[in-house]
Amino acid sequence: MYTLDVIQQELKEDIARFGRVVYVNKGEILMRPEECMEHFFVILEGRVKISQINFETGKEQILYLLSNGDMYDIITLLDAKVHENVAMALDNVKLLVFPIELFREWIETKPSFNKLFLPYVAKQLREVETLASDLSLYDTTTRLIKLIAKNIETQGDKQTLKLINNLSHEELASLVGTVRKVLNRNLQSLKKQGLIDIKRKEIFIKDSQNLLEHLPEE
C-alpha cells in the first residue's frame, strides 16, 4: 500500500503548500472525470469504489476498491487524458487533494517518490489484470470465494473482511461481475456448507481453511 508518511520528509514543503483536505460524504462522487484532469488525490480515511457503468442498462462493474493511503487517478496522471471511471465514496471519506501537475513533477524529479509510486502502479495493473482473467476463466462461485479470500484479515483470534464488509449485495455482485440474485444464491450456498455466516450486510468467516481449499491452483 502507498504510504504518504514515507515520503513526507522530502516532500513536506510541497505537501503543506499544495495539499488541501477535502471531505466527501458517503454515496457522493469524489470528482468528475474532467476534474481529475487537474487534481490528484490520496485517501486519508474511508473507502472508495472505482467503477465503469453502462448508463443505458445501469450495469456496474467495480474495478477495485481504494482505502487509506491509495491514490487516484493514476491513468489520467500518466496519459493526461480523460478517464471515464466513476469514483464514489462508500463511507464518509477524507482526501488530500493536490494539483495533478505537482505529482507529474514528483515523477520526473523525486526518485524517492518513484520508489513507492512505480510498485503501486504495478499493483493496480495486476488487480485489473486479475479481474479480467477471473471474469473470463472462473465461474461466479469461484470469483466470490477469491474475493472473500483476498480480503480476509486476521485480528487476534477473529477473521474479518474489513475492506468489503458492510457493502451491499449489489456492490459485492459488481465486484465479481454478476447480479444480486446470482450473488445471493452463491452466498447462501457457502453458508449452507458452513464456510461463512451472513447477518445483514456482514459476512463472517466460519471455516477459512475449507473456504480456501475451494480456490483454484495458481
PDB file of N, CA and C in Angstrom, residues 91-149:
ATOM      1  N   ASP A  91     -17.890   5.245   2.220  1.00  0.00           N
ATOM      2  CA  ASP A  91     -18.010   5.749   3.587  1.00  0.00           C
ATOM      3  C   ASP A  91     -17.875   7.263   3.503  1.00  0.00           C
ATOM      4  N   ASN A  92     -17.972   7.936   4.631  1.00  0.00           N
ATOM      5  CA  ASN A  92     -17.547   9.327   4.671  1.00  0.00           C
ATOM      6  C   ASN A  92     -16.035   9.336   4.493  1.00  0.00           C
ATOM      7  N   VAL A  93     -15.564  10.056   3.492  1.00  0.00           N
ATOM      8  CA  VAL A  93     -14.170   9.950   3.059  1.00  0.00           C
ATOM      9  C   VAL A  93     -13.432  11.266   3.290  1.00  0.00           C
ATOM     10  N   LYS A  94     -12.177  11.119   3.688  1.00  0.00           N
ATOM     11  CA  LYS A  94     -11.282  12.263   3.847  1.00  0.00           C
ATOM     12  C   LYS A  94     -10.159  12.130   2.825  1.00  0.00           C
ATOM     13  N   LEU A  95      -9.975  13.160   2.013  1.00  0.00           N
ATOM     14  CA  LEU A  95      -8.981  13.141   0.946  1.00  0.00           C
ATOM     15  C   LEU A  95      -7.940  14.231   1.149  1.00  0.00           C
ATOM     16  N   LEU A  96      -6.750  13.981   0.614  1.00  0.00           N
ATOM     17  CA  LEU A  96      -5.741  15.019   0.476  1.00  0.00           C
ATOM     18  C   LEU A  96      -5.579  15.250  -1.019  1.00  0.00           C
ATOM     19  N   VAL A  97      -5.978  16.429  -1.473  1.00  0.00           N
ATOM     20  CA  VAL A  97      -6.052  16.726  -2.906  1.00  0.00           C
ATOM     21  C   VAL A  97      -4.896  17.636  -3.310  1.00  0.00           C
ATOM     22  N   PHE A  98      -4.289  17.310  -4.473  1.00  0.00           N
ATOM     23  CA  PHE A  98      -3.166  18.071  -4.995  1.00  0.00           C
ATOM     24  C   PHE A  98      -3.417  18.457  -6.453  1.00  0.00           C
ATOM     25  N   PRO A  99      -2.748  19.497  -6.936  1.00  0.00           N
ATOM     26  CA  PRO A  99      -2.727  19.726  -8.382  1.00  0.00           C
ATOM     27  C   PRO A  99      -2.029  18.546  -9.052  1.00  0.00           C
ATOM     28  N   ILE A 100      -2.593  18.041 -10.119  1.00  0.00           N
ATOM     29  CA  ILE A 100      -2.029  16.843 -10.750  1.00  0.00           C
ATOM     30  C   ILE A 100      -0.640  17.104 -11.311  1.00  0.00           C
ATOM     31  N   GLU A 101      -0.374  18.345 -11.711  1.00  0.00           N
ATOM     32  CA  GLU A 101       0.943  18.676 -12.258  1.00  0.00           C
ATOM     33  C   GLU A 101       2.033  18.523 -11.202  1.00  0.00           C
ATOM     34  N   LEU A 102       1.686  18.689  -9.931  1.00  0.00           N
ATOM     35  CA  LEU A 102       2.669  18.506  -8.870  1.00  0.00           C
ATOM     36  C   LEU A 102       3.146  17.061  -8.830  1.00  0.00           C
ATOM     37  N   PHE A 103       2.209  16.110  -8.979  1.00  0.00           N
ATOM     38  CA  PHE A 103       2.606  14.700  -8.990  1.00  0.00           C
ATOM     39  C   PHE A 103       3.433  14.378 -10.230  1.00  0.00           C
ATOM     40  N   ARG A 104       3.112  14.984 -11.351  1.00  0.00           N
ATOM     41  CA  ARG A 104       3.924  14.765 -12.557  1.00  0.00           C
ATOM     42  C   ARG A 104       5.342  15.281 -12.338  1.00  0.00           C
ATOM     43  N   GLU A 105       5.458  16.390 -11.636  1.00  0.00           N
ATOM     44  CA  GLU A 105       6.788  16.926 -11.317  1.00  0.00           C
ATOM     45  C   GLU A 105       7.541  15.975 -10.395  1.00  0.00           C
ATOM     46  N   TRP A 106       6.840  15.405  -9.406  1.00  0.00           N
ATOM     47  CA  TRP A 106       7.481  14.450  -8.495  1.00  0.00           C
ATOM     48  C   TRP A 106       7.992  13.230  -9.254  1.00  0.00           C
ATOM     49  N   ILE A 107       7.197  12.752 -10.219  1.00  0.00           N
ATOM     50  CA  ILE A 107       7.607  11.583 -11.008  1.00  0.00           C
ATOM     51  C   ILE A 107       8.905  11.877 -11.746  1.00  0.00           C
ATOM     52  N   GLU A 108       9.040  13.094 -12.247  1.00  0.00           N
ATOM     53  CA  GLU A 108      10.213  13.466 -13.037  1.00  0.00           C
ATOM     54  C   GLU A 108      11.425  13.805 -12.188  1.00  0.00           C
ATOM     55  N   THR A 109      11.203  14.273 -10.944  1.00  0.00           N
ATOM     56  CA  THR A 109      12.331  14.842 -10.189  1.00  0.00           C
ATOM     57  C   THR A 109      12.589  14.201  -8.829  1.00  0.00           C
ATOM     58  N   LYS A 110      11.691  13.312  -8.347  1.00  0.00           N
ATOM     59  CA  LYS A 110      11.831  12.768  -6.990  1.00  0.00           C
ATOM     60  C   LYS A 110      11.996  11.249  -7.031  1.00  0.00           C
ATOM     61  N   PRO A 111      13.236  10.751  -7.057  1.00  0.00           N
ATOM     62  CA  PRO A 111      13.455   9.298  -7.080  1.00  0.00           C
ATOM     63  C   PRO A 111      12.815   8.572  -5.901  1.00  0.00           C
ATOM     64  N   SER A 112      12.818   9.191  -4.724  1.00  0.00           N
ATOM     65  CA  SER A 112      12.233   8.520  -3.559  1.00  0.00           C
ATOM     66  C   SER A 112      10.737   8.322  -3.744  1.00  0.00           C
ATOM     67  N   PHE A 113      10.073   9.263  -4.409  1.00  0.00           N
ATOM     68  CA  PHE A 113       8.651   9.107  -4.688  1.00  0.00           C
ATOM     69  C   PHE A 113       8.426   7.960  -5.664  1.00  0.00           C
ATOM     70  N   ASN A 114       9.270   7.876  -6.690  1.00  0.00           N
ATOM     71  CA  ASN A 114       9.100   6.817  -7.692  1.00  0.00           C
ATOM     72  C   ASN A 114       9.321   5.426  -7.113  1.00  0.00           C
ATOM     73  N   LYS A 115      10.154   5.313  -6.080  1.00  0.00           N
ATOM     74  CA  LYS A 115      10.375   4.012  -5.465  1.00  0.00           C
ATOM     75  C   LYS A 115       9.092   3.465  -4.848  1.00  0.00           C
ATOM     76  N   LEU A 116       8.180   4.355  -4.482  1.00  0.00           N
ATOM     77  CA  LEU A 116       6.879   3.933  -3.960  1.00  0.00           C
ATOM     78  C   LEU A 116       5.813   3.939  -5.048  1.00  0.00           C
ATOM     79  N   PHE A 117       5.901   4.917  -5.926  1.00  0.00           N
ATOM     80  CA  PHE A 117       4.851   5.097  -6.925  1.00  0.00           C
ATOM     81  C   PHE A 117       4.832   3.963  -7.946  1.00  0.00           C
ATOM     82  N   LEU A 118       5.994   3.577  -8.470  1.00  0.00           N
ATOM     83  CA  LEU A 118       6.023   2.567  -9.529  1.00  0.00           C
ATOM     84  C   LEU A 118       5.526   1.199  -9.045  1.00  0.00           C
ATOM     85  N   PRO A 119       5.928   0.707  -7.861  1.00  0.00           N
ATOM     86  CA  PRO A 119       5.323  -0.548  -7.371  1.00  0.00           C
ATOM     87  C   PRO A 119       3.821  -0.417  -7.149  1.00  0.00           C
ATOM     88  N   TYR A 120       3.372   0.767  -6.753  1.00  0.00           N
ATOM     89  CA  TYR A 120       1.935   0.973  -6.554  1.00  0.00           C
ATOM     90  C   TYR A 120       1.198   0.865  -7.895  1.00  0.00           C
ATOM     91  N   VAL A 121       1.758   1.457  -8.947  1.00  0.00           N
ATOM     92  CA  VAL A 121       1.161   1.345 -10.284  1.00  0.00           C
ATOM     93  C   VAL A 121       1.100  -0.119 -10.708  1.00  0.00           C
ATOM     94  N   ALA A 122       2.181  -0.850 -10.470  1.00  0.00           N
ATOM     95  CA  ALA A 122       2.209  -2.272 -10.832  1.00  0.00           C
ATOM     96  C   ALA A 122       1.123  -3.042 -10.086  1.00  0.00           C
ATOM     97  N   LYS A 123       0.930  -2.717  -8.812  1.00  0.00           N
ATOM     98  CA  LYS A 123      -0.100  -3.387  -8.019  1.00  0.00           C
ATOM     99  C   LYS A 123      -1.486  -3.138  -8.612  1.00  0.00           C
ATOM    100  N   GLN A 124      -1.758  -1.899  -9.015  1.00  0.00           N
ATOM    101  CA  GLN A 124      -3.061  -1.581  -9.608  1.00  0.00           C
ATOM    102  C   GLN A 124      -3.252  -2.304 -10.941  1.00  0.00           C
ATOM    103  N   LEU A 125      -2.202  -2.368 -11.738  1.00  0.00           N
ATOM    104  CA  LEU A 125      -2.290  -3.079 -13.016  1.00  0.00           C
ATOM    105  C   LEU A 125      -2.569  -4.560 -12.797  1.00  0.00           C
ATOM    106  N   ARG A 126      -1.926  -5.143 -11.812  1.00  0.00           N
ATOM    107  CA  ARG A 126      -2.145  -6.557 -11.518  1.00  0.00           C
ATOM    108  C   ARG A 126      -3.581  -6.806 -11.079  1.00  0.00           C
ATOM    109  N   GLU A 127      -4.148  -5.889 -10.313  1.00  0.00           N
ATOM    110  CA  GLU A 127      -5.531  -6.063  -9.853  1.00  0.00           C
ATOM    111  C   GLU A 127      -6.500  -6.069 -11.031  1.00  0.00           C
ATOM    112  N   VAL A 128      -6.303  -5.151 -11.962  1.00  0.00           N
ATOM    113  CA  VAL A 128      -7.194  -5.101 -13.126  1.00  0.00           C
ATOM    114  C   VAL A 128      -6.972  -6.319 -14.021  1.00  0.00           C
ATOM    115  N   GLU A 129      -5.714  -6.733 -14.166  1.00  0.00           N
ATOM    116  CA  GLU A 129      -5.407  -7.934 -14.949  1.00  0.00           C
ATOM    117  C   GLU A 129      -6.069  -9.162 -14.328  1.00  0.00           C
ATOM    118  N   THR A 130      -6.008  -9.280 -12.999  1.00  0.00           N
ATOM    119  CA  THR A 130      -6.636 -10.405 -12.308  1.00  0.00           C
ATOM    120  C   THR A 130      -8.147 -10.388 -12.502  1.00  0.00           C
ATOM    121  N   LEU A 131      -8.747  -9.199 -12.419  1.00  0.00           N
ATOM    122  CA  LEU A 131     -10.191  -9.090 -12.641  1.00  0.00           C
ATOM    123  C   LEU A 131     -10.559  -9.573 -14.038  1.00  0.00           C
ATOM    124  N   ALA A 132      -9.810  -9.135 -15.038  1.00  0.00           N
ATOM    125  CA  ALA A 132     -10.109  -9.529 -16.423  1.00  0.00           C
ATOM    126  C   ALA A 132      -9.994 -11.040 -16.606  1.00  0.00           C
ATOM    127  N   SER A 133      -8.948 -11.643 -16.051  1.00  0.00           N
ATOM    128  CA  SER A 133      -8.780 -13.088 -16.204  1.00  0.00           C
ATOM    129  C   SER A 133      -9.823 -13.857 -15.399  1.00  0.00           C
ATOM    130  N   ASP A 134     -10.167 -13.359 -14.201  1.00  0.00           N
ATOM    131  CA  ASP A 134     -11.190 -14.035 -13.397  1.00  0.00           C
ATOM    132  C   ASP A 134     -12.539 -14.039 -14.106  1.00  0.00           C
ATOM    133  N   LEU A 135     -12.908 -12.901 -14.705  1.00  0.00           N
ATOM    134  CA  LEU A 135     -14.192 -12.815 -15.403  1.00  0.00           C
ATOM    135  C   LEU A 135     -14.239 -13.778 -16.583  1.00  0.00           C
ATOM    136  N   SER A 136     -13.093 -14.040 -17.191  1.00  0.00           N
ATOM    137  CA  SER A 136     -13.042 -14.909 -18.369  1.00  0.00           C
ATOM    138  C   SER A 136     -12.915 -16.388 -18.011  1.00  0.00           C
ATOM    139  N   LEU A 137     -12.207 -16.679 -16.919  1.00  0.00           N
ATOM    140  CA  LEU A 137     -11.798 -18.059 -16.659  1.00  0.00           C
ATOM    141  C   LEU A 137     -12.570 -18.782 -15.563  1.00  0.00           C
ATOM    142  N   TYR A 138     -13.206 -18.051 -14.655  1.00  0.00           N
ATOM    143  CA  TYR A 138     -13.817 -18.693 -13.493  1.00  0.00           C
ATOM    144  C   TYR A 138     -15.306 -18.401 -13.387  1.00  0.00           C
ATOM    145  N   ASP A 139     -16.025 -19.340 -12.764  1.00  0.00           N
ATOM    146  CA  ASP A 139     -17.452 -19.145 -12.557  1.00  0.00           C
ATOM    147  C   ASP A 139     -17.683 -18.190 -11.385  1.00  0.00           C
ATOM    148  N   THR A 140     -18.948 -17.824 -11.190  1.00  0.00           N
ATOM    149  CA  THR A 140     -19.283 -16.825 -10.177  1.00  0.00           C
ATOM    150  C   THR A 140     -18.902 -17.282  -8.777  1.00  0.00           C
ATOM    151  N   THR A 141     -19.133 -18.550  -8.462  1.00  0.00           N
ATOM    152  CA  THR A 141     -18.800 -19.053  -7.118  1.00  0.00           C
ATOM    153  C   THR A 141     -17.312 -18.903  -6.846  1.00  0.00           C
ATOM    154  N   THR A 142     -16.492 -19.279  -7.798  1.00  0.00           N
ATOM    155  CA  THR A 142     -15.042 -19.177  -7.619  1.00  0.00           C
ATOM    156  C   THR A 142     -14.613 -17.724  -7.487  1.00  0.00           C
ATOM    157  N   ARG A 143     -15.204 -16.841  -8.288  1.00  0.00           N
ATOM    158  CA  ARG A 143     -14.855 -15.417  -8.194  1.00  0.00           C
ATOM    159  C   ARG A 143     -15.233 -14.846  -6.834  1.00  0.00           C
ATOM    160  N   LEU A 144     -16.375 -15.290  -6.304  1.00  0.00           N
ATOM    161  CA  LEU A 144     -16.806 -14.818  -4.992  1.00  0.00           C
ATOM    162  C   LEU A 144     -15.855 -15.310  -3.901  1.00  0.00           C
ATOM    163  N   ILE A 145     -15.477 -16.575  -3.959  1.00  0.00           N
ATOM    164  CA  ILE A 145     -14.545 -17.114  -2.965  1.00  0.00           C
ATOM    165  C   ILE A 145     -13.201 -16.390  -3.045  1.00  0.00           C
ATOM    166  N   LYS A 146     -12.747 -16.115  -4.257  1.00  0.00           N
ATOM    167  CA  LYS A 146     -11.482 -15.387  -4.413  1.00  0.00           C
ATOM    168  C   LYS A 146     -11.588 -13.986  -3.824  1.00  0.00           C
ATOM    169  N   LEU A 147     -12.720 -13.340  -4.011  1.00  0.00           N
ATOM    170  CA  LEU A 147     -12.921 -12.006  -3.438  1.00  0.00           C
ATOM    171  C   LEU A 147     -12.872 -12.061  -1.915  1.00  0.00           C
ATOM    172  N   ILE A 148     -13.581 -13.041  -1.338  1.00  0.00           N
ATOM    173  CA  ILE A 148     -13.591 -13.178   0.117  1.00  0.00           C
ATOM    174  C   ILE A 148     -12.186 -13.486   0.636  1.00  0.00           C
ATOM    175  N   ALA A 149     -11.516 -14.445  -0.002  1.00  0.00           N
ATOM    176  CA  ALA A 149     -10.184 -14.854   0.447  1.00  0.00           C
ATOM    177  C   ALA A 149      -9.196 -13.693   0.379  1.00  0.00           C
TER     178      ALA A 149
END
